[in-house]
mmCIF file of C-alpha atoms and ligand atoms in Angstrom:
data_model
loop_
_atom_site.group_PDB
_atom_site.id
_atom_site.type_symbol
_atom_site.label_atom_id
_atom_site.label_comp_id
_atom_site.label_asym_id
_atom_site.label_seq_id
_atom_site.Cartn_x
_atom_site.Cartn_y
_atom_site.Cartn_z
ATOM 1 C CA MET A 681 -21.969 -7.104 -30.344
ATOM 2 C CA SER A 682 -20.108 -5.834 -27.302
ATOM 3 C CA ALA A 683 -21.956 -3.804 -24.677
ATOM 4 C CA LEU A 684 -18.710 -2.017 -23.809
ATOM 5 C CA PHE A 685 -17.399 1.299 -25.089
ATOM 6 C CA PRO A 686 -14.573 0.403 -27.445
ATOM 7 C CA THR A 687 -12.029 2.529 -25.532
ATOM 8 C CA TYR A 688 -9.385 -0.202 -25.465
ATOM 9 C CA GLN A 689 -7.548 -2.054 -28.180
ATOM 10 C CA ARG A 690 -7.626 -5.499 -26.645
ATOM 11 C CA LEU A 691 -5.558 -8.614 -27.267
ATOM 12 C CA ASP A 692 -7.657 -11.534 -28.532
ATOM 13 C CA LEU A 693 -7.200 -13.354 -25.235
ATOM 14 C CA HIS A 694 -9.823 -14.239 -22.627
ATOM 15 C CA ILE A 695 -7.970 -14.747 -19.375
ATOM 16 C CA LYS A 696 -9.606 -17.176 -16.973
ATOM 17 C CA GLU A 697 -6.916 -17.676 -14.343
ATOM 18 C CA ALA A 698 -3.664 -16.212 -13.128
ATOM 19 C CA SER A 699 -0.944 -17.320 -10.740
ATOM 20 C CA GLY A 700 2.592 -16.001 -10.219
ATOM 21 C CA SER A 701 3.971 -15.076 -13.659
ATOM 22 C CA ILE A 702 1.456 -17.212 -15.564
ATOM 23 C CA LEU A 703 -1.866 -16.368 -17.250
ATOM 24 C CA ILE A 704 -4.216 -19.088 -18.503
ATOM 25 C CA ASP A 705 -6.781 -18.365 -21.216
ATOM 26 C CA GLN A 706 -10.164 -19.889 -22.059
ATOM 27 C CA GLN A 707 -8.572 -22.708 -24.070
ATOM 28 C CA GLY A 708 -6.217 -23.564 -21.220
ATOM 29 C CA THR A 709 -3.199 -22.106 -23.013
ATOM 30 C CA GLN A 710 -0.527 -20.766 -20.652
ATOM 31 C CA TYR A 711 1.257 -17.471 -21.157
ATOM 32 C CA LEU A 712 4.302 -16.040 -19.442
ATOM 33 C CA ASP A 713 3.108 -12.610 -18.353
ATOM 34 C CA PHE A 714 5.731 -9.886 -18.891
ATOM 35 C CA ILE A 715 3.032 -7.192 -18.683
ATOM 36 C CA SER A 716 1.887 -7.771 -15.070
ATOM 37 C CA GLY A 717 -1.349 -5.864 -15.634
ATOM 38 C CA ILE A 718 0.825 -2.883 -16.721
ATOM 39 C CA ALA A 719 3.273 -2.877 -13.777
ATOM 40 C CA VAL A 720 0.484 -3.680 -11.293
ATOM 41 C CA CYS A 721 1.012 -7.302 -10.234
ATOM 42 C CA ASN A 722 4.549 -6.669 -8.988
ATOM 43 C CA VAL A 723 4.469 -9.556 -6.496
ATOM 44 C CA GLY A 724 2.969 -11.871 -9.118
ATOM 45 C CA HIS A 725 -0.651 -12.795 -9.636
ATOM 46 C CA ARG A 726 -2.509 -13.780 -6.472
ATOM 47 C CA HIS A 727 0.509 -13.765 -4.145
ATOM 48 C CA PRO A 728 -0.575 -15.987 -1.200
ATOM 49 C CA ALA A 729 0.248 -13.391 1.503
ATOM 50 C CA VAL A 730 -1.699 -10.672 -0.347
ATOM 51 C CA GLN A 731 -4.614 -13.009 -0.987
ATOM 52 C CA GLN A 732 -4.712 -13.930 2.704
ATOM 53 C CA ALA A 733 -4.655 -10.273 3.768
ATOM 54 C CA ILE A 734 -7.562 -9.471 1.440
ATOM 55 C CA GLU A 735 -9.546 -12.509 2.625
ATOM 56 C CA GLU A 736 -9.026 -11.542 6.266
ATOM 57 C CA GLN A 737 -10.142 -7.989 5.612
ATOM 58 C CA LEU A 738 -13.220 -9.257 3.733
ATOM 59 C CA LYS A 739 -14.335 -10.910 6.961
ATOM 60 C CA LYS A 740 -14.013 -7.666 8.969
ATOM 61 C CA VAL A 741 -15.257 -4.578 7.131
ATOM 62 C CA TRP A 742 -15.457 -3.644 3.438
ATOM 63 C CA HIS A 743 -16.305 0.017 3.453
ATOM 64 C CA VAL A 744 -17.441 2.729 5.827
ATOM 65 C CA SER A 745 -16.146 5.882 4.017
ATOM 66 C CA ASN A 746 -13.729 8.538 5.213
ATOM 67 C CA LEU A 747 -16.293 9.814 7.714
ATOM 68 C CA PHE A 748 -14.578 7.336 10.065
ATOM 69 C CA HIS A 749 -11.064 6.605 11.296
ATOM 70 C CA LEU A 750 -9.582 3.497 9.727
ATOM 71 C CA ASP A 751 -6.469 2.119 11.416
ATOM 72 C CA ILE A 752 -5.342 0.404 8.248
ATOM 73 C CA GLN A 753 -5.038 3.825 6.564
ATOM 74 C CA GLU A 754 -2.626 4.943 9.293
ATOM 75 C CA GLU A 755 -0.667 1.696 8.979
ATOM 76 C CA VAL A 756 -0.218 1.893 5.207
ATOM 77 C CA ALA A 757 0.501 5.635 5.375
ATOM 78 C CA SER A 758 3.265 4.905 7.929
ATOM 79 C CA LEU A 759 4.750 2.238 5.674
ATOM 80 C CA LEU A 760 4.754 4.685 2.761
ATOM 81 C CA VAL A 761 6.249 7.667 4.590
ATOM 82 C CA ASN A 762 8.902 5.390 6.147
ATOM 83 C CA HIS A 763 10.078 4.646 2.615
ATOM 84 C CA ALA A 764 9.637 8.089 1.053
ATOM 85 C CA SER A 765 10.743 11.693 1.425
ATOM 86 C CA GLY A 766 7.175 12.706 2.376
ATOM 87 C CA ASP A 767 5.353 12.835 5.709
ATOM 88 C CA ALA A 768 1.643 12.623 4.892
ATOM 89 C CA VAL A 769 -0.493 10.506 2.573
ATOM 90 C CA PHE A 770 -3.753 11.084 0.706
ATOM 91 C CA PHE A 771 -5.329 7.830 -0.496
ATOM 92 C CA CYS A 772 -7.289 7.559 -3.730
ATOM 93 C CA ASN A 773 -8.111 4.902 -6.317
ATOM 94 C CA SER A 774 -5.770 5.316 -9.272
ATOM 95 C CA GLY A 775 -2.683 6.932 -10.688
ATOM 96 C CA ALA A 776 -4.665 9.688 -12.349
ATOM 97 C CA GLU A 777 -6.372 10.485 -9.037
ATOM 98 C CA ALA A 778 -3.030 10.611 -7.232
ATOM 99 C CA ASN A 779 -1.687 13.047 -9.824
ATOM 100 C CA GLU A 780 -4.956 15.004 -9.795
ATOM 101 C CA ALA A 781 -4.536 15.432 -6.038
ATOM 102 C CA ALA A 782 -0.900 16.501 -6.509
ATOM 103 C CA ILE A 783 -1.847 19.151 -9.083
ATOM 104 C CA LYS A 784 -4.687 20.487 -6.926
ATOM 105 C CA LEU A 785 -2.432 20.591 -3.856
ATOM 106 C CA ALA A 786 0.361 22.345 -5.780
ATOM 107 C CA ARG A 787 -1.982 25.094 -6.994
ATOM 108 C CA LYS A 788 -3.621 25.532 -3.606
ATOM 109 C CA TYR A 789 -0.369 25.543 -1.637
ATOM 110 C CA THR A 790 1.627 27.852 -3.919
ATOM 111 C CA LYS A 791 -1.354 30.004 -5.025
ATOM 112 C CA ARG A 792 0.213 29.764 -8.489
ATOM 113 C CA HIS A 793 -1.184 28.242 -11.697
ATOM 114 C CA LYS A 794 1.572 27.160 -14.031
ATOM 115 C CA ILE A 795 2.467 23.456 -14.081
ATOM 116 C CA ILE A 796 5.465 22.266 -16.082
ATOM 117 C CA THR A 797 5.597 18.679 -17.372
ATOM 118 C CA PHE A 798 7.548 17.005 -20.178
ATOM 119 C CA ALA A 799 7.137 15.995 -23.794
ATOM 120 C CA LYS A 800 6.004 12.336 -24.163
ATOM 121 C CA SER A 801 5.056 12.194 -20.486
ATOM 122 C CA PHE A 802 2.002 10.295 -19.281
ATOM 123 C CA HIS A 803 0.134 11.305 -16.138
ATOM 124 C CA GLY A 804 -3.429 10.029 -16.633
ATOM 125 C CA ARG A 805 -6.757 10.589 -18.373
ATOM 126 C CA THR A 806 -8.705 12.977 -16.146
ATOM 127 C CA PHE A 807 -8.848 16.596 -17.289
ATOM 128 C CA ALA A 808 -5.969 17.833 -15.143
ATOM 129 C CA THR A 809 -3.766 14.781 -15.683
ATOM 130 C CA MET A 810 -4.570 14.705 -19.421
ATOM 131 C CA SER A 811 -3.608 18.379 -19.537
ATOM 132 C CA ALA A 812 -0.393 17.444 -17.727
ATOM 133 C CA THR A 813 0.331 14.685 -20.263
ATOM 134 C CA GLY A 814 2.703 15.902 -22.978
ATOM 135 C CA GLN A 815 1.201 13.899 -25.849
ATOM 136 C CA ALA A 816 -1.046 15.495 -28.498
ATOM 137 C CA LYS A 817 -2.750 12.181 -29.339
ATOM 138 C CA ILE A 818 -4.094 11.922 -25.763
ATOM 139 C CA HIS A 819 -5.593 15.456 -25.983
ATOM 140 C CA GLU A 820 -7.280 14.948 -29.354
ATOM 141 C CA GLY A 821 -10.939 15.949 -29.382
ATOM 142 C CA PHE A 822 -11.141 16.955 -25.716
ATOM 143 C CA GLY A 823 -10.160 20.615 -25.833
ATOM 144 C CA PRO A 824 -10.029 23.142 -24.370
ATOM 145 C CA LEU A 825 -7.621 21.635 -21.846
ATOM 146 C CA LEU A 826 -6.920 23.136 -18.431
ATOM 147 C CA GLN A 827 -4.919 26.318 -18.655
ATOM 148 C CA GLU A 828 -1.264 26.924 -17.860
ATOM 149 C CA PHE A 829 0.195 23.496 -18.487
ATOM 150 C CA VAL A 830 3.536 23.763 -20.272
ATOM 151 C CA TYR A 831 5.568 20.910 -21.810
ATOM 152 C CA VAL A 832 9.349 20.950 -21.972
ATOM 153 C CA PRO A 833 11.610 18.384 -23.735
ATOM 154 C CA TYR A 834 12.622 15.528 -21.388
ATOM 155 C CA ASN A 835 16.238 15.406 -20.176
ATOM 156 C CA ASP A 836 16.670 19.038 -21.326
ATOM 157 C CA LYS A 837 17.671 21.104 -18.293
ATOM 158 C CA ALA A 838 18.324 24.256 -20.309
ATOM 159 C CA ALA A 839 14.813 24.189 -21.806
ATOM 160 C CA LEU A 840 13.342 23.826 -18.321
ATOM 161 C CA GLU A 841 15.423 26.715 -17.015
ATOM 162 C CA GLU A 842 13.913 28.907 -19.756
ATOM 163 C CA GLU A 843 10.387 28.129 -18.536
ATOM 164 C CA MET A 844 11.041 28.505 -14.795
ATOM 165 C CA ASP A 845 9.974 31.612 -12.924
ATOM 166 C CA GLU A 846 8.025 32.685 -9.827
ATOM 167 C CA THR A 847 4.681 31.769 -11.444
ATOM 168 C CA VAL A 848 5.460 28.022 -11.555
ATOM 169 C CA ALA A 849 3.372 26.047 -9.053
ATOM 170 C CA ALA A 850 5.055 22.728 -9.765
ATOM 171 C CA VAL A 851 7.199 20.646 -12.061
ATOM 172 C CA MET A 852 5.929 17.087 -12.461
ATOM 173 C CA VAL A 853 8.183 14.360 -13.873
ATOM 174 C CA GLU A 854 8.467 10.610 -14.337
ATOM 175 C CA VAL A 855 11.904 9.300 -13.272
ATOM 176 C CA ILE A 856 11.608 6.871 -16.191
ATOM 177 C CA GLN A 857 9.025 7.716 -18.844
ATOM 178 C CA GLY A 858 6.931 4.549 -19.097
ATOM 179 C CA GLU A 859 4.275 5.100 -21.743
ATOM 180 C CA GLY A 860 6.647 7.477 -23.537
ATOM 181 C CA GLY A 861 9.088 4.666 -24.382
ATOM 182 C CA VAL A 862 11.013 3.557 -21.262
ATOM 183 C CA VAL A 863 13.158 6.706 -21.390
ATOM 184 C CA LEU A 864 15.482 7.058 -18.401
ATOM 185 C CA GLY A 865 15.791 10.436 -16.736
ATOM 186 C CA GLU A 866 19.430 11.446 -16.315
ATOM 187 C CA THR A 867 20.653 12.322 -12.815
ATOM 188 C CA PRO A 868 21.837 15.885 -13.652
ATOM 189 C CA PHE A 869 18.476 16.610 -15.293
ATOM 190 C CA LEU A 870 16.457 15.282 -12.339
ATOM 191 C CA GLU A 871 18.710 17.074 -9.845
ATOM 192 C CA GLY A 872 18.329 20.210 -11.946
ATOM 193 C CA ILE A 873 14.534 20.045 -11.634
ATOM 194 C CA GLN A 874 14.773 19.767 -7.859
ATOM 195 C CA LYS A 875 17.220 22.661 -7.651
ATOM 196 C CA LEU A 876 15.162 24.939 -9.902
ATOM 197 C CA CYS A 877 12.019 24.127 -7.917
ATOM 198 C CA HIS A 878 13.774 25.153 -4.700
ATOM 199 C CA GLN A 879 15.111 28.303 -6.315
ATOM 200 C CA TYR A 880 11.674 29.474 -7.507
ATOM 201 C CA GLY A 881 9.526 28.138 -4.658
ATOM 202 C CA SER A 882 7.817 25.604 -6.928
ATOM 203 C CA LEU A 883 6.875 22.082 -5.849
ATOM 204 C CA PHE A 884 8.846 19.130 -7.174
ATOM 205 C CA ILE A 885 6.408 16.324 -8.008
ATOM 206 C CA VAL A 886 7.612 12.858 -8.992
ATOM 207 C CA ASP A 887 5.088 10.586 -10.709
ATOM 208 C CA GLU A 888 6.053 7.099 -9.501
ATOM 209 C CA VAL A 889 2.813 5.462 -10.624
ATOM 210 C CA GLN A 890 4.646 3.064 -12.950
ATOM 211 C CA THR A 891 8.228 3.174 -11.613
ATOM 212 C CA GLY A 892 7.335 2.761 -7.940
ATOM 213 C CA ILE A 893 6.741 -0.187 -5.587
ATOM 214 C CA GLY A 894 9.977 -1.993 -6.317
ATOM 215 C CA ARG A 895 9.772 -1.959 -10.103
ATOM 216 C CA THR A 896 13.286 -0.533 -10.602
ATOM 217 C CA GLY A 897 14.921 -2.250 -7.595
ATOM 218 C CA LYS A 898 14.081 0.539 -5.138
ATOM 219 C CA ILE A 899 10.701 1.228 -3.521
ATOM 220 C CA PHE A 900 10.645 4.460 -5.549
ATOM 221 C CA ALA A 901 12.845 5.106 -8.582
ATOM 222 C CA TYR A 902 13.815 8.639 -7.474
ATOM 223 C CA GLU A 903 15.923 6.988 -4.727
ATOM 224 C CA HIS A 904 18.440 5.944 -7.415
ATOM 225 C CA HIS A 905 19.182 9.646 -7.891
ATOM 226 C CA GLY A 906 19.234 10.769 -4.255
ATOM 227 C CA LEU A 907 16.298 13.139 -4.697
ATOM 228 C CA SER A 908 13.844 14.474 -2.128
ATOM 229 C CA PRO A 909 10.603 15.323 -3.953
ATOM 230 C CA ASP A 910 7.927 17.475 -2.301
ATOM 231 C CA ILE A 911 5.231 15.159 -3.642
ATOM 232 C CA ILE A 912 5.360 11.526 -4.800
ATOM 233 C CA THR A 913 2.436 9.825 -6.500
ATOM 234 C CA SER A 914 1.908 6.079 -6.479
ATOM 235 C CA ALA A 915 -0.719 3.617 -7.723
ATOM 236 C CA LYS A 916 -0.372 0.649 -10.136
ATOM 237 C CA GLY A 917 1.797 -1.815 -8.134
ATOM 238 C CA LEU A 918 0.699 -0.449 -4.767
ATOM 239 C CA GLY A 919 -2.371 -2.697 -4.442
ATOM 240 C CA SER A 920 -1.271 -5.746 -6.474
ATOM 241 C CA GLY A 921 -4.456 -5.377 -8.548
ATOM 242 C CA MET A 922 -6.796 -3.891 -5.949
ATOM 243 C CA PRO A 923 -7.480 -0.294 -7.024
ATOM 244 C CA VAL A 924 -5.511 2.064 -4.806
ATOM 245 C CA GLY A 925 -3.487 5.225 -5.327
ATOM 246 C CA ALA A 926 -1.572 7.466 -2.971
ATOM 247 C CA MET A 927 -0.184 10.973 -2.944
ATOM 248 C CA ILE A 928 2.667 11.406 -0.476
ATOM 249 C CA GLY A 929 3.640 14.948 0.453
ATOM 250 C CA LYS A 930 5.964 16.791 2.797
ATOM 251 C CA ALA A 931 4.622 17.969 6.176
ATOM 252 C CA HIS A 932 4.421 21.672 5.319
ATOM 253 C CA LEU A 933 1.868 20.884 2.570
ATOM 254 C CA LYS A 934 -0.677 19.590 5.108
ATOM 255 C CA ALA A 935 -1.959 23.104 5.786
ATOM 256 C CA ALA A 936 -3.246 23.402 2.201
ATOM 257 C CA PHE A 937 -5.262 20.165 2.374
ATOM 258 C CA GLN A 938 -7.497 20.823 5.373
ATOM 259 C CA ALA A 939 -10.861 19.111 5.972
ATOM 260 C CA GLY A 940 -13.197 19.734 3.059
ATOM 261 C CA SER A 941 -10.489 20.698 0.574
ATOM 262 C CA HIS A 942 -10.279 17.403 -1.287
ATOM 263 C CA GLY A 943 -11.724 13.912 -1.020
ATOM 264 C CA THR A 944 -13.074 10.714 -2.521
ATOM 265 C CA THR A 945 -15.648 8.164 -1.406
ATOM 266 C CA PHE A 946 -13.606 5.045 -2.070
ATOM 267 C CA GLY A 947 -10.093 6.375 -1.397
ATOM 268 C CA GLY A 948 -8.376 4.381 1.340
ATOM 269 C CA ASN A 949 -10.857 1.535 1.084
ATOM 270 C CA PRO A 950 -9.925 -1.158 3.657
ATOM 271 C CA ILE A 951 -9.822 -4.047 1.184
ATOM 272 C CA ALA A 952 -7.538 -2.171 -1.212
ATOM 273 C CA LEU A 953 -5.359 -1.089 1.711
ATOM 274 C CA ALA A 954 -5.140 -4.612 3.139
ATOM 275 C CA SER A 955 -3.701 -5.555 -0.216
ATOM 276 C CA ALA A 956 -1.348 -2.535 -0.207
ATOM 277 C CA LYS A 957 -0.094 -3.337 3.285
ATOM 278 C CA ALA A 958 0.720 -6.948 2.397
ATOM 279 C CA THR A 959 2.308 -5.843 -0.882
ATOM 280 C CA LEU A 960 4.519 -3.208 0.763
ATOM 281 C CA ASN A 961 5.635 -5.694 3.408
ATOM 282 C CA ILE A 962 6.830 -8.081 0.700
ATOM 283 C CA ILE A 963 8.445 -5.455 -1.536
ATOM 284 C CA SER A 964 10.254 -3.518 1.153
ATOM 285 C CA THR A 965 12.557 -6.272 2.388
ATOM 286 C CA PRO A 966 16.140 -5.512 1.273
ATOM 287 C CA SER A 967 16.669 -9.024 -0.111
ATOM 288 C CA PHE A 968 13.565 -8.699 -2.324
ATOM 289 C CA LEU A 969 14.778 -5.417 -3.798
ATOM 290 C CA GLU A 970 18.303 -6.793 -4.206
ATOM 291 C CA GLU A 971 16.899 -9.705 -6.210
ATOM 292 C CA VAL A 972 14.917 -7.328 -8.433
ATOM 293 C CA LYS A 973 18.174 -5.505 -9.211
ATOM 294 C CA GLN A 974 20.037 -8.744 -9.936
ATOM 295 C CA LYS A 975 17.284 -10.214 -12.100
ATOM 296 C CA GLY A 976 16.925 -6.929 -13.968
ATOM 297 C CA GLN A 977 20.657 -6.695 -14.604
ATOM 298 C CA TYR A 978 20.753 -10.297 -15.805
ATOM 299 C CA LEU A 979 17.803 -9.769 -18.166
ATOM 300 C CA LEU A 980 19.264 -6.537 -19.539
ATOM 301 C CA ASN A 981 22.742 -8.056 -20.065
ATOM 302 C CA GLU A 982 21.373 -11.193 -21.719
ATOM 303 C CA LEU A 983 19.156 -9.147 -24.039
ATOM 304 C CA LYS A 984 22.154 -7.082 -25.103
ATOM 305 C CA GLN A 985 24.187 -10.217 -25.758
ATOM 306 C CA ARG A 986 21.493 -12.117 -27.591
ATOM 307 C CA ILE A 987 19.822 -9.428 -29.727
ATOM 308 C CA GLY A 988 21.955 -6.309 -29.192
ATOM 309 C CA GLU A 989 23.770 -6.817 -32.512
ATOM 310 C CA ASP A 990 20.547 -7.191 -34.518
ATOM 311 C CA THR A 991 20.428 -4.274 -36.977
ATOM 312 C CA ARG A 992 16.771 -3.614 -36.147
ATOM 313 C CA VAL A 993 17.539 -3.055 -32.459
ATOM 314 C CA THR A 994 18.578 0.548 -31.856
ATOM 315 C CA ASP A 995 18.727 0.444 -28.046
ATOM 316 C CA ILE A 996 18.088 -1.811 -25.040
ATOM 317 C CA ARG A 997 17.687 0.058 -21.779
ATOM 318 C CA GLY A 998 15.993 0.000 -18.409
ATOM 319 C CA LYS A 999 16.349 -0.228 -14.689
ATOM 320 C CA GLY A 1000 15.388 -3.156 -12.492
ATOM 321 C CA LEU A 1001 12.541 -5.025 -14.156
ATOM 322 C CA MET A 1002 11.370 -2.131 -16.334
ATOM 323 C CA ILE A 1003 13.097 -2.702 -19.654
ATOM 324 C CA GLY A 1004 12.605 -1.369 -23.170
ATOM 325 C CA ILE A 1005 13.840 -2.806 -26.456
ATOM 326 C CA GLU A 1006 13.805 -0.063 -29.069
ATOM 327 C CA CYS A 1007 13.359 -1.533 -32.523
ATOM 328 C CA GLY A 1008 11.525 1.088 -34.603
ATOM 329 C CA GLU A 1009 8.627 0.005 -36.774
ATOM 330 C CA TYR A 1010 9.321 -3.655 -35.960
ATOM 331 C CA ALA A 1011 8.157 -3.413 -32.350
ATOM 332 C CA PRO A 1012 4.498 -4.395 -32.970
ATOM 333 C CA LEU A 1013 5.561 -7.363 -35.149
ATOM 334 C CA PHE A 1014 7.847 -8.721 -32.447
ATOM 335 C CA ILE A 1015 5.207 -8.208 -29.749
ATOM 336 C CA GLN A 1016 2.843 -10.293 -31.903
ATOM 337 C CA SER A 1017 5.459 -12.969 -32.549
ATOM 338 C CA LEU A 1018 6.253 -13.211 -28.826
ATOM 339 C CA LYS A 1019 2.575 -13.593 -27.998
ATOM 340 C CA GLU A 1020 2.294 -16.454 -30.480
ATOM 341 C CA GLN A 1021 5.168 -18.169 -28.674
ATOM 342 C CA GLY A 1022 3.514 -17.613 -25.281
ATOM 343 C CA LEU A 1023 5.243 -14.474 -23.970
ATOM 344 C CA LEU A 1024 3.106 -11.402 -23.291
ATOM 345 C CA THR A 1025 4.832 -8.024 -23.666
ATOM 346 C CA LEU A 1026 3.542 -4.551 -24.446
ATOM 347 C CA GLY A 1027 4.558 -1.500 -26.425
ATOM 348 C CA ALA A 1028 5.831 1.780 -25.010
ATOM 349 C CA GLY A 1029 5.269 4.400 -27.653
ATOM 350 C CA PRO A 1030 5.298 3.061 -31.227
ATOM 351 C CA HIS A 1031 8.910 1.829 -31.333
ATOM 352 C CA VAL A 1032 9.672 0.107 -28.045
ATOM 353 C CA ILE A 1033 8.893 -3.374 -26.687
ATOM 354 C CA ARG A 1034 8.352 -2.978 -22.947
ATOM 355 C CA LEU A 1035 9.114 -5.805 -20.504
ATOM 356 C CA LEU A 1036 7.402 -5.567 -17.105
ATOM 357 C CA PRO A 1037 7.565 -9.054 -15.562
ATOM 358 C CA PRO A 1038 6.319 -9.623 -12.028
ATOM 359 C CA LEU A 1039 9.176 -8.772 -9.662
ATOM 360 C CA THR A 1040 8.810 -12.330 -8.339
ATOM 361 C CA VAL A 1041 9.676 -13.775 -11.768
ATOM 362 C CA THR A 1042 12.012 -16.770 -11.452
ATOM 363 C CA GLU A 1043 15.347 -17.156 -13.198
ATOM 364 C CA LYS A 1044 13.881 -20.079 -15.109
ATOM 365 C CA GLU A 1045 11.040 -17.903 -16.373
ATOM 366 C CA ILE A 1046 13.487 -15.163 -17.359
ATOM 367 C CA ASN A 1047 15.491 -17.716 -19.331
ATOM 368 C CA GLN A 1048 12.317 -19.005 -21.005
ATOM 369 C CA ALA A 1049 11.427 -15.441 -21.997
ATOM 370 C CA LEU A 1050 14.950 -14.803 -23.293
ATOM 371 C CA GLY A 1051 14.714 -17.928 -25.434
ATOM 372 C CA MET A 1052 11.439 -16.733 -26.952
ATOM 373 C CA ILE A 1053 12.789 -13.226 -27.570
ATOM 374 C CA GLU A 1054 15.892 -14.624 -29.243
ATOM 375 C CA LYS A 1055 13.746 -16.872 -31.410
ATOM 376 C CA ALA A 1056 11.418 -14.030 -32.399
ATOM 377 C CA PHE A 1057 14.359 -12.006 -33.650
ATOM 378 C CA GLN A 1058 15.760 -15.042 -35.509
ATOM 379 C CA THR A 1059 12.544 -16.049 -37.221
ATOM 380 C CA GLN A 1060 11.704 -12.479 -38.215
ATOM 381 C CA ASN A 1061 15.039 -12.342 -40.041
ATOM 382 C CA VAL A 1062 13.403 -11.884 -43.451
ATOM 383 C CA MET A 1063 12.796 -8.247 -42.573
ATOM 384 C CA ASN A 1064 16.439 -7.572 -41.801
HETATM 385 C C1 PLP B 1953 -0.519 4.458 -15.623
HETATM 386 C C2 PLP B 1953 0.053 5.781 -15.268
HETATM 387 C C3 PLP B 1953 -0.746 6.825 -14.783
HETATM 388 C C4 PLP B 1953 -2.252 6.710 -14.688
HETATM 389 O O1 PLP B 1953 -2.649 5.751 -13.785
HETATM 390 P P1 PLP B 1953 -4.190 5.240 -13.790
HETATM 391 O O2 PLP B 1953 -4.258 4.335 -12.610
HETATM 392 O O3 PLP B 1953 -4.373 4.532 -15.100
HETATM 393 O O4 PLP B 1953 -5.047 6.427 -13.694
HETATM 394 C C5 PLP B 1953 -0.127 7.989 -14.392
HETATM 395 N N1 PLP B 1953 1.202 8.144 -14.479
HETATM 396 C C6 PLP B 1953 2.011 7.175 -14.951
HETATM 397 C C7 PLP B 1953 3.482 7.393 -15.003
HETATM 398 C C8 PLP B 1953 1.467 5.958 -15.382
HETATM 399 O O5 PLP B 1953 2.248 5.009 -15.869
#
């Protein structure tokens, strides 16, 4: 009997070792990992430069708390603000904590309560971020939720306009809905959010927890749309597997987060930040991001060519190396079939197979994965 709460539906795999794009289980079986710890291991498992940075930090100091100055916090904050529309960073330990900080800051800064998010969004599991998440199944059994969270259909500018007024503290959006099914936000919709926020004095918050840190071929996905959010939240890929989150905000917001207003014991931990620094240095080179774009385009094109005509496939979409294959009720069967062949993928909503390979994935590995995907769709032909 397990001594763990059964909060997760787990694969029947016991992973013993990981390197690059490969996971090795207890039996020594190798798997091509197109999950990457859910968009976390963006530079591959145990990237040597990240491992070295962590090992060096382990020899210096592990933890002293935020009662002290830590130079590495300033260094990573500088790297982040150099690549984002914001000017100041609050470090925490997860995506939910980054969004929690964003929601608290938005209410404190605007002195307003209403937060608008979108149907099928995902923002985390704490009370505020669960309340911000537009999915009934995530709320089930936990009510009453926090007050004044409103959900609007995604990519529906008119519906948002209806809800906007001078009581709105913030609008929070994913540039691509990850958990909701790899749904791409359209430029006019995203621009519309920014414009409406400016018009009503509300904060524009972009949740880049899954889409950020190079995943879509830019450091942050909002850059594809030329936006300038007031707040950006990051986590997942930021620490390559070390737990770290960040909320990046514009300079004028600093006044609302004075000493004593918000905090966390572990946030900005030196080991996690050593990992973040090394990760950002790898991701932020132009050639790295260019390769992510090229590999993503190749994977997307090949998928369309090889399985796009299959009657069970209703859409193949994505940006960079965040790709969804929509195939209705068949998605879980294909995910299972791919696993049996040695390719690990995950679902996004009930109908989409989500591909999140490490951004360092090689062309050879992409071709191997394509071969397995093609085969899965061939051998499952009986259900056509
Ligand atoms: C995963 C995720 C979160 C929550 O991050 P945790 O680190 O699990 O708390 C929030 N927003 C988005 C878009 C995510 O994908």
